Amino acid sequence: MAAILLIEDDALVRRGLELALHRHGHDVRTADTGEAGLREFQAFEPDLVVLDLMLPGMDGFAVCRRIRASGEVPVIMLTARGDDFDVVGGLEAGADDYVVKPAKPTVLDARIRAVLRRGTGTRDGVRVHRDLRIDTAALMVSLHGEPVRLTPTELRLLLTLSRASGRVFSRQQLLEEVWEQSYIGDSRLVDNCVQRLRAKIEADPAAPEYVQTVRGFGYRFGPV
């Protein structure tokens, strides 16, 4: 059972998803505005946030940025449209995944469980790459001896790439291994997560030494 915060302004949608997530075994609290959602976030300390982007007052983009600035709690955004503005904007704000409304409860539950599993990683010891230390048993990452705060998705991406240093992973391979779904052609999830990860572990994200782009193919983890 996971503690889920659902922030959705449509009363019917909110109540329907709340009941469905309860039936799937989750502990759910709800809010109908961005401001109320942030207050509930502080009081509830959820495992995951399901966030509608089109909220009155403070919109979901701003709420997501506030949540992301405060820690590593994963965010799944709900968008009424699957267009680039909503999806890319939400991913750039720090969301881990998205579901297009009307959201089927079984699909949403599957995405929730997949996102929460991303923090489990591969328990095979400690990997040291220059100044980057990845403890795959404790699921902790440090850079220059200082802890690095990663979201579950960012951690799973780093674990996947670093377990085979030098191997090139296509975006589709990363979607299937990290997101555990086959999002055909939707490389935005990968690219935005790579950008966020680089901002946390690279001295110069524009010239990365750890998470490197192989143009036309995908990404690889740099050599030791």
PDB file of C-alpha atoms in Angstrom:
ATOM      1  CA  MET A   1       0.000   0.000   0.000  1.00  0.00           C
ATOM      2  CA  ALA A   2       1.305   3.445  -0.930  1.00  0.00           C
ATOM      3  CA  ALA A   3       0.362   6.825   0.490  1.00  0.00           C
ATOM      4  CA  ILE A   4      -0.948   8.796  -2.499  1.00  0.00           C
ATOM      5  CA  LEU A   5      -1.787  12.502  -2.681  1.00  0.00           C
ATOM      6  CA  LEU A   6      -4.263  13.230  -5.494  1.00  0.00           C
ATOM      7  CA  ILE A   7      -4.511  16.896  -6.535  1.00  0.00           C
ATOM      8  CA  GLU A   8      -7.447  17.311  -8.941  1.00  0.00           C
ATOM      9  CA  ASP A   9     -10.000  20.142  -9.178  1.00  0.00           C
ATOM     10  CA  ASP A  10     -12.800  18.206 -10.915  1.00  0.00           C
ATOM     11  CA  ALA A  11     -14.903  16.771  -8.079  1.00  0.00           C
ATOM     12  CA  LEU A  12     -16.246  13.803 -10.078  1.00  0.00           C
ATOM     13  CA  VAL A  13     -12.839  12.816 -11.410  1.00  0.00           C
ATOM     14  CA  ARG A  14     -11.250  13.297  -7.999  1.00  0.00           C
ATOM     15  CA  ARG A  15     -13.815  11.151  -6.199  1.00  0.00           C
ATOM     16  CA  GLY A  16     -13.739   8.441  -8.868  1.00  0.00           C
ATOM     17  CA  LEU A  17      -9.949   8.130  -8.788  1.00  0.00           C
ATOM     18  CA  GLU A  18      -9.878   8.291  -5.000  1.00  0.00           C
ATOM     19  CA  LEU A  19     -12.293   5.357  -4.704  1.00  0.00           C
ATOM     20  CA  ALA A  20     -10.495   3.371  -7.386  1.00  0.00           C
ATOM     21  CA  LEU A  21      -7.074   3.860  -5.790  1.00  0.00           C
ATOM     22  CA  HIS A  22      -8.521   2.868  -2.428  1.00  0.00           C
ATOM     23  CA  ARG A  23      -9.767  -0.340  -4.042  1.00  0.00           C
ATOM     24  CA  HIS A  24      -6.246  -0.977  -5.326  1.00  0.00           C
ATOM     25  CA  GLY A  25      -4.990  -0.807  -1.756  1.00  0.00           C
ATOM     26  CA  HIS A  26      -3.601   2.713  -1.540  1.00  0.00           C
ATOM     27  CA  ASP A  27      -4.016   5.247   1.248  1.00  0.00           C
ATOM     28  CA  VAL A  28      -5.310   8.330  -0.588  1.00  0.00           C
ATOM     29  CA  ARG A  29      -5.711  11.941   0.407  1.00  0.00           C
ATOM     30  CA  THR A  30      -7.018  14.596  -1.968  1.00  0.00           C
ATOM     31  CA  ALA A  31      -6.884  18.318  -2.647  1.00  0.00           C
ATOM     32  CA  ASP A  32      -8.762  20.448  -5.180  1.00  0.00           C
ATOM     33  CA  THR A  33      -6.311  23.342  -5.680  1.00  0.00           C
ATOM     34  CA  GLY A  34      -2.563  23.709  -5.984  1.00  0.00           C
ATOM     35  CA  GLU A  35      -2.299  25.658  -2.765  1.00  0.00           C
ATOM     36  CA  ALA A  36      -4.335  23.078  -0.834  1.00  0.00           C
ATOM     37  CA  GLY A  37      -2.288  20.332  -2.419  1.00  0.00           C
ATOM     38  CA  LEU A  38       0.986  21.818  -1.183  1.00  0.00           C
ATOM     39  CA  ARG A  39      -0.410  22.144   2.337  1.00  0.00           C
ATOM     40  CA  GLU A  40      -1.565  18.523   2.241  1.00  0.00           C
ATOM     41  CA  PHE A  41       1.814  17.503   0.841  1.00  0.00           C
ATOM     42  CA  GLN A  42       3.570  18.937   3.891  1.00  0.00           C
ATOM     43  CA  ALA A  43       1.094  17.392   6.349  1.00  0.00           C
ATOM     44  CA  PHE A  44       0.672  13.971   4.684  1.00  0.00           C
ATOM     45  CA  GLU A  45       4.220  13.245   3.451  1.00  0.00           C
ATOM     46  CA  PRO A  46       2.994  10.970   0.624  1.00  0.00           C
ATOM     47  CA  ASP A  47       4.961   8.317  -1.234  1.00  0.00           C
ATOM     48  CA  LEU A  48       3.743   9.698  -4.568  1.00  0.00           C
ATOM     49  CA  VAL A  49       1.694  12.611  -5.927  1.00  0.00           C
ATOM     50  CA  VAL A  50      -0.874  12.345  -8.731  1.00  0.00           C
ATOM     51  CA  LEU A  51      -1.205  15.885 -10.048  1.00  0.00           C
ATOM     52  CA  ASP A  52      -3.619  17.470 -12.511  1.00  0.00           C
ATOM     53  CA  LEU A  53      -1.873  20.155 -14.550  1.00  0.00           C
ATOM     54  CA  MET A  54      -4.892  22.354 -15.221  1.00  0.00           C
ATOM     55  CA  LEU A  55      -5.670  23.606 -11.694  1.00  0.00           C
ATOM     56  CA  PRO A  56      -7.299  26.901 -10.696  1.00  0.00           C
ATOM     57  CA  GLY A  57      -4.945  29.471  -9.179  1.00  0.00           C
ATOM     58  CA  MET A  58      -1.527  27.870  -8.880  1.00  0.00           C
ATOM     59  CA  ASP A  59      -1.369  25.465 -11.825  1.00  0.00           C
ATOM     60  CA  GLY A  60       0.108  21.988 -11.804  1.00  0.00           C
ATOM     61  CA  PHE A  61       3.383  23.099 -13.368  1.00  0.00           C
ATOM     62  CA  ALA A  62       4.088  25.428 -10.435  1.00  0.00           C
ATOM     63  CA  VAL A  63       2.962  22.820  -7.910  1.00  0.00           C
ATOM     64  CA  CYS A  64       5.241  20.207  -9.468  1.00  0.00           C
ATOM     65  CA  ARG A  65       8.236  22.552  -9.312  1.00  0.00           C
ATOM     66  CA  ARG A  66       7.533  23.250  -5.622  1.00  0.00           C
ATOM     67  CA  ILE A  67       7.243  19.538  -4.841  1.00  0.00           C
ATOM     68  CA  ARG A  68      10.396  18.730  -6.768  1.00  0.00           C
ATOM     69  CA  ALA A  69      12.345  21.490  -5.003  1.00  0.00           C
ATOM     70  CA  SER A  70      11.405  20.015  -1.629  1.00  0.00           C
ATOM     71  CA  GLY A  71      12.591  16.465  -2.225  1.00  0.00           C
ATOM     72  CA  GLU A  72      12.446  13.256  -4.239  1.00  0.00           C
ATOM     73  CA  VAL A  73       8.755  12.323  -3.943  1.00  0.00           C
ATOM     74  CA  PRO A  74       7.728  11.110  -7.429  1.00  0.00           C
ATOM     75  CA  VAL A  75       5.000  12.905  -9.382  1.00  0.00           C
ATOM     76  CA  ILE A  76       2.644  11.497 -12.008  1.00  0.00           C
ATOM     77  CA  MET A  77       0.847  14.239 -13.890  1.00  0.00           C
ATOM     78  CA  LEU A  78      -2.665  14.053 -15.285  1.00  0.00           C
ATOM     79  CA  THR A  79      -3.169  15.916 -18.531  1.00  0.00           C
ATOM     80  CA  ALA A  80      -6.411  16.404 -20.438  1.00  0.00           C
ATOM     81  CA  ARG A  81      -4.455  16.397 -23.665  1.00  0.00           C
ATOM     82  CA  GLY A  82      -1.441  14.445 -24.781  1.00  0.00           C
ATOM     83  CA  ASP A  83      -0.015  17.417 -26.650  1.00  0.00           C
ATOM     84  CA  ASP A  84       3.557  18.647 -26.436  1.00  0.00           C
ATOM     85  CA  PHE A  85       2.793  21.729 -24.325  1.00  0.00           C
ATOM     86  CA  ASP A  86       1.285  19.766 -21.455  1.00  0.00           C
ATOM     87  CA  VAL A  87       3.614  16.783 -21.586  1.00  0.00           C
ATOM     88  CA  VAL A  88       6.913  18.568 -22.137  1.00  0.00           C
ATOM     89  CA  GLY A  89       5.996  21.351 -19.705  1.00  0.00           C
ATOM     90  CA  GLY A  90       5.130  18.834 -17.008  1.00  0.00           C
ATOM     91  CA  LEU A  91       8.272  16.779 -17.560  1.00  0.00           C
ATOM     92  CA  GLU A  92      10.447  19.874 -17.489  1.00  0.00           C
ATOM     93  CA  ALA A  93       8.771  20.871 -14.209  1.00  0.00           C
ATOM     94  CA  GLY A  94      10.017  17.567 -12.782  1.00  0.00           C
ATOM     95  CA  ALA A  95       7.215  15.024 -13.276  1.00  0.00           C
ATOM     96  CA  ASP A  96       8.278  11.371 -13.467  1.00  0.00           C
ATOM     97  CA  ASP A  97       5.480  10.149 -15.710  1.00  0.00           C
ATOM     98  CA  TYR A  98       2.148  11.211 -17.192  1.00  0.00           C
ATOM     99  CA  VAL A  99      -1.301   9.777 -17.832  1.00  0.00           C
ATOM    100  CA  VAL A 100      -3.721  11.298 -20.321  1.00  0.00           C
ATOM    101  CA  LYS A 101      -7.256  11.895 -19.013  1.00  0.00           C
ATOM    102  CA  PRO A 102      -9.703  10.302 -18.769  1.00  0.00           C
ATOM    103  CA  ALA A 103      -7.357   8.139 -16.713  1.00  0.00           C
ATOM    104  CA  LYS A 104      -8.285   4.481 -16.412  1.00  0.00           C
ATOM    105  CA  PRO A 105      -7.791   3.478 -12.754  1.00  0.00           C
ATOM    106  CA  THR A 106      -6.022   0.238 -13.693  1.00  0.00           C
ATOM    107  CA  VAL A 107      -3.575   2.152 -15.898  1.00  0.00           C
ATOM    108  CA  LEU A 108      -2.956   4.794 -13.245  1.00  0.00           C
ATOM    109  CA  ASP A 109      -2.389   2.118 -10.588  1.00  0.00           C
ATOM    110  CA  ALA A 110       0.083   0.315 -12.863  1.00  0.00           C
ATOM    111  CA  ARG A 111       1.994   3.557 -13.446  1.00  0.00           C
ATOM    112  CA  ILE A 112       2.034   4.297  -9.700  1.00  0.00           C
ATOM    113  CA  ARG A 113       3.432   0.869  -8.879  1.00  0.00           C
ATOM    114  CA  ALA A 114       6.020   1.097 -11.673  1.00  0.00           C
ATOM    115  CA  VAL A 115       7.241   4.517 -10.500  1.00  0.00           C
ATOM    116  CA  LEU A 116       7.525   3.348  -6.895  1.00  0.00           C
ATOM    117  CA  ARG A 117       9.466   0.244  -7.966  1.00  0.00           C
ATOM    118  CA  ARG A 118      12.086   2.422  -9.643  1.00  0.00           C
ATOM    119  CA  GLY A 119      13.708   3.160  -6.322  1.00  0.00           C
ATOM    120  CA  THR A 120      14.522  -0.499  -5.680  1.00  0.00           C
ATOM    121  CA  GLY A 121      17.398  -0.711  -8.146  1.00  0.00           C
ATOM    122  CA  THR A 122      19.915  -3.506  -8.429  1.00  0.00           C
ATOM    123  CA  ARG A 123      21.482  -4.653  -5.183  1.00  0.00           C
ATOM    124  CA  ASP A 124      24.969  -5.624  -6.319  1.00  0.00           C
ATOM    125  CA  GLY A 125      27.360  -3.431  -4.318  1.00  0.00           C
ATOM    126  CA  VAL A 126      29.116  -0.114  -4.842  1.00  0.00           C
ATOM    127  CA  ARG A 127      30.064   1.445  -8.170  1.00  0.00           C
ATOM    128  CA  VAL A 128      32.676   4.191  -8.217  1.00  0.00           C
ATOM    129  CA  HIS A 129      33.123   6.321 -11.330  1.00  0.00           C
ATOM    130  CA  ARG A 130      35.671   9.088 -10.844  1.00  0.00           C
ATOM    131  CA  ASP A 131      34.075  11.309  -8.177  1.00  0.00           C
ATOM    132  CA  LEU A 132      30.654   9.644  -8.409  1.00  0.00           C
ATOM    133  CA  ARG A 133      29.841   6.853  -5.938  1.00  0.00           C
ATOM    134  CA  ILE A 134      26.721   4.705  -6.425  1.00  0.00           C
ATOM    135  CA  ASP A 135      25.776   2.373  -3.577  1.00  0.00           C
ATOM    136  CA  THR A 136      23.295   0.002  -5.192  1.00  0.00           C
ATOM    137  CA  ALA A 137      22.511  -1.791  -1.935  1.00  0.00           C
ATOM    138  CA  ALA A 138      21.722   1.312   0.122  1.00  0.00           C
ATOM    139  CA  LEU A 139      20.410   3.129  -2.992  1.00  0.00           C
ATOM    140  CA  MET A 140      22.541   6.160  -2.225  1.00  0.00           C
ATOM    141  CA  VAL A 141      24.529   8.364  -4.600  1.00  0.00           C
ATOM    142  CA  SER A 142      27.283  10.780  -3.656  1.00  0.00           C
ATOM    143  CA  LEU A 143      29.441  13.199  -5.633  1.00  0.00           C
ATOM    144  CA  HIS A 144      32.742  14.446  -4.192  1.00  0.00           C
ATOM    145  CA  GLY A 145      31.647  12.820  -0.935  1.00  0.00           C
ATOM    146  CA  GLU A 146      28.408  14.790  -0.766  1.00  0.00           C
ATOM    147  CA  PRO A 147      25.007  13.069  -1.064  1.00  0.00           C
ATOM    148  CA  VAL A 148      23.044  13.604  -4.265  1.00  0.00           C
ATOM    149  CA  ARG A 149      19.260  13.697  -3.974  1.00  0.00           C
ATOM    150  CA  LEU A 150      17.686  11.793  -6.852  1.00  0.00           C
ATOM    151  CA  THR A 151      14.068  10.965  -7.570  1.00  0.00           C
ATOM    152  CA  PRO A 152      13.257   7.240  -7.933  1.00  0.00           C
ATOM    153  CA  THR A 153      13.155   7.621 -11.718  1.00  0.00           C
ATOM    154  CA  GLU A 154      16.477   9.465 -11.858  1.00  0.00           C
ATOM    155  CA  LEU A 155      18.026   6.815  -9.616  1.00  0.00           C
ATOM    156  CA  ARG A 156      16.681   3.952 -11.720  1.00  0.00           C
ATOM    157  CA  LEU A 157      18.014   5.639 -14.878  1.00  0.00           C
ATOM    158  CA  LEU A 158      21.456   6.081 -13.307  1.00  0.00           C
ATOM    159  CA  LEU A 159      21.493   2.475 -12.063  1.00  0.00           C
ATOM    160  CA  THR A 160      20.498   1.168 -15.489  1.00  0.00           C
ATOM    161  CA  LEU A 161      23.149   3.141 -17.361  1.00  0.00           C
ATOM    162  CA  SER A 162      25.959   2.629 -14.839  1.00  0.00           C
ATOM    163  CA  ARG A 163      25.548  -1.138 -14.578  1.00  0.00           C
ATOM    164  CA  ALA A 164      26.988  -1.437 -18.108  1.00  0.00           C
ATOM    165  CA  SER A 165      29.471   1.406 -18.464  1.00  0.00           C
ATOM    166  CA  GLY A 166      30.150   2.144 -22.131  1.00  0.00           C
ATOM    167  CA  ARG A 167      27.093   0.298 -23.423  1.00  0.00           C
ATOM    168  CA  VAL A 168      24.776   2.396 -25.574  1.00  0.00           C
ATOM    169  CA  PHE A 169      21.111   2.230 -24.562  1.00  0.00           C
ATOM    170  CA  SER A 170      18.498   3.360 -27.047  1.00  0.00           C
ATOM    171  CA  ARG A 171      15.712   5.571 -25.738  1.00  0.00           C
ATOM    172  CA  GLN A 172      13.256   2.723 -26.287  1.00  0.00           C
ATOM    173  CA  GLN A 173      15.409   0.346 -24.237  1.00  0.00           C
ATOM    174  CA  LEU A 174      15.529   2.874 -21.407  1.00  0.00           C
ATOM    175  CA  LEU A 175      11.770   3.378 -21.576  1.00  0.00           C
ATOM    176  CA  GLU A 176      11.228  -0.349 -21.203  1.00  0.00           C
ATOM    177  CA  GLU A 177      13.801  -0.829 -18.424  1.00  0.00           C
ATOM    178  CA  VAL A 178      13.334   2.358 -16.392  1.00  0.00           C
ATOM    179  CA  TRP A 179       9.677   3.213 -16.975  1.00  0.00           C
ATOM    180  CA  GLU A 180       8.642  -0.445 -17.420  1.00  0.00           C
ATOM    181  CA  GLN A 181       6.296   0.527 -20.196  1.00  0.00           C
ATOM    182  CA  SER A 182       6.499   0.540 -23.975  1.00  0.00           C
ATOM    183  CA  TYR A 183       5.881   4.183 -24.840  1.00  0.00           C
ATOM    184  CA  ILE A 184       6.386   3.890 -28.554  1.00  0.00           C
ATOM    185  CA  GLY A 185       8.165   6.970 -29.831  1.00  0.00           C
ATOM    186  CA  ASP A 186       7.776   8.969 -26.623  1.00  0.00           C
ATOM    187  CA  SER A 187      11.431   9.760 -25.970  1.00  0.00           C
ATOM    188  CA  ARG A 188      10.548  12.935 -24.057  1.00  0.00           C
ATOM    189  CA  LEU A 189      10.381  10.971 -20.813  1.00  0.00           C
ATOM    190  CA  VAL A 190      13.970   9.826 -21.271  1.00  0.00           C
ATOM    191  CA  ASP A 191      15.403  13.113 -22.532  1.00  0.00           C
ATOM    192  CA  ASN A 192      13.876  15.204 -19.751  1.00  0.00           C
ATOM    193  CA  CYS A 193      14.988  12.761 -17.064  1.00  0.00           C
ATOM    194  CA  VAL A 194      18.515  12.760 -18.507  1.00  0.00           C
ATOM    195  CA  GLN A 195      18.567  16.566 -18.346  1.00  0.00           C
ATOM    196  CA  ARG A 196      17.501  16.544 -14.696  1.00  0.00           C
ATOM    197  CA  LEU A 197      20.026  13.837 -13.809  1.00  0.00           C
ATOM    198  CA  ARG A 198      22.852  15.690 -15.525  1.00  0.00           C
ATOM    199  CA  ALA A 199      21.995  18.874 -13.641  1.00  0.00           C
ATOM    200  CA  LYS A 200      22.632  16.952 -10.401  1.00  0.00           C
ATOM    201  CA  ILE A 201      25.745  14.904 -11.179  1.00  0.00           C
ATOM    202  CA  GLU A 202      27.635  16.676 -13.959  1.00  0.00           C
ATOM    203  CA  ALA A 203      30.125  19.506 -13.393  1.00  0.00           C
ATOM    204  CA  ASP A 204      29.071  20.843 -16.793  1.00  0.00           C
ATOM    205  CA  PRO A 205      25.720  19.418 -17.981  1.00  0.00           C
ATOM    206  CA  ALA A 206      26.418  20.775 -21.467  1.00  0.00           C
ATOM    207  CA  ALA A 207      29.566  18.643 -21.664  1.00  0.00           C
ATOM    208  CA  PRO A 208      28.682  15.562 -19.574  1.00  0.00           C
ATOM    209  CA  GLU A 209      31.319  13.043 -18.538  1.00  0.00           C
ATOM    210  CA  TYR A 210      28.937  10.530 -16.954  1.00  0.00           C
ATOM    211  CA  VAL A 211      25.655  10.430 -18.912  1.00  0.00           C
ATOM    212  CA  GLN A 212      26.788  10.875 -22.487  1.00  0.00           C
ATOM    213  CA  THR A 213      24.714  11.268 -25.640  1.00  0.00           C
ATOM    214  CA  VAL A 214      25.493   9.018 -28.586  1.00  0.00           C
ATOM    215  CA  ARG A 215      23.958  11.004 -31.400  1.00  0.00           C
ATOM    216  CA  GLY A 216      21.428   9.062 -33.406  1.00  0.00           C
ATOM    217  CA  PHE A 217      21.450   6.096 -31.006  1.00  0.00           C
ATOM    218  CA  GLY A 218      20.776   7.043 -27.374  1.00  0.00           C
ATOM    219  CA  TYR A 219      22.801   7.320 -24.174  1.00  0.00           C
ATOM    220  CA  ARG A 220      25.694   5.620 -22.448  1.00  0.00           C
ATOM    221  CA  PHE A 221      27.443   5.920 -19.119  1.00  0.00           C
ATOM    222  CA  GLY A 222      30.950   7.298 -19.503  1.00  0.00           C
ATOM    223  CA  PRO A 223      34.022   5.142 -18.891  1.00  0.00           C
ATOM    224  CA  VAL A 224      35.651   5.006 -15.457  1.00  0.00           C
TER     225      VAL A 224
END
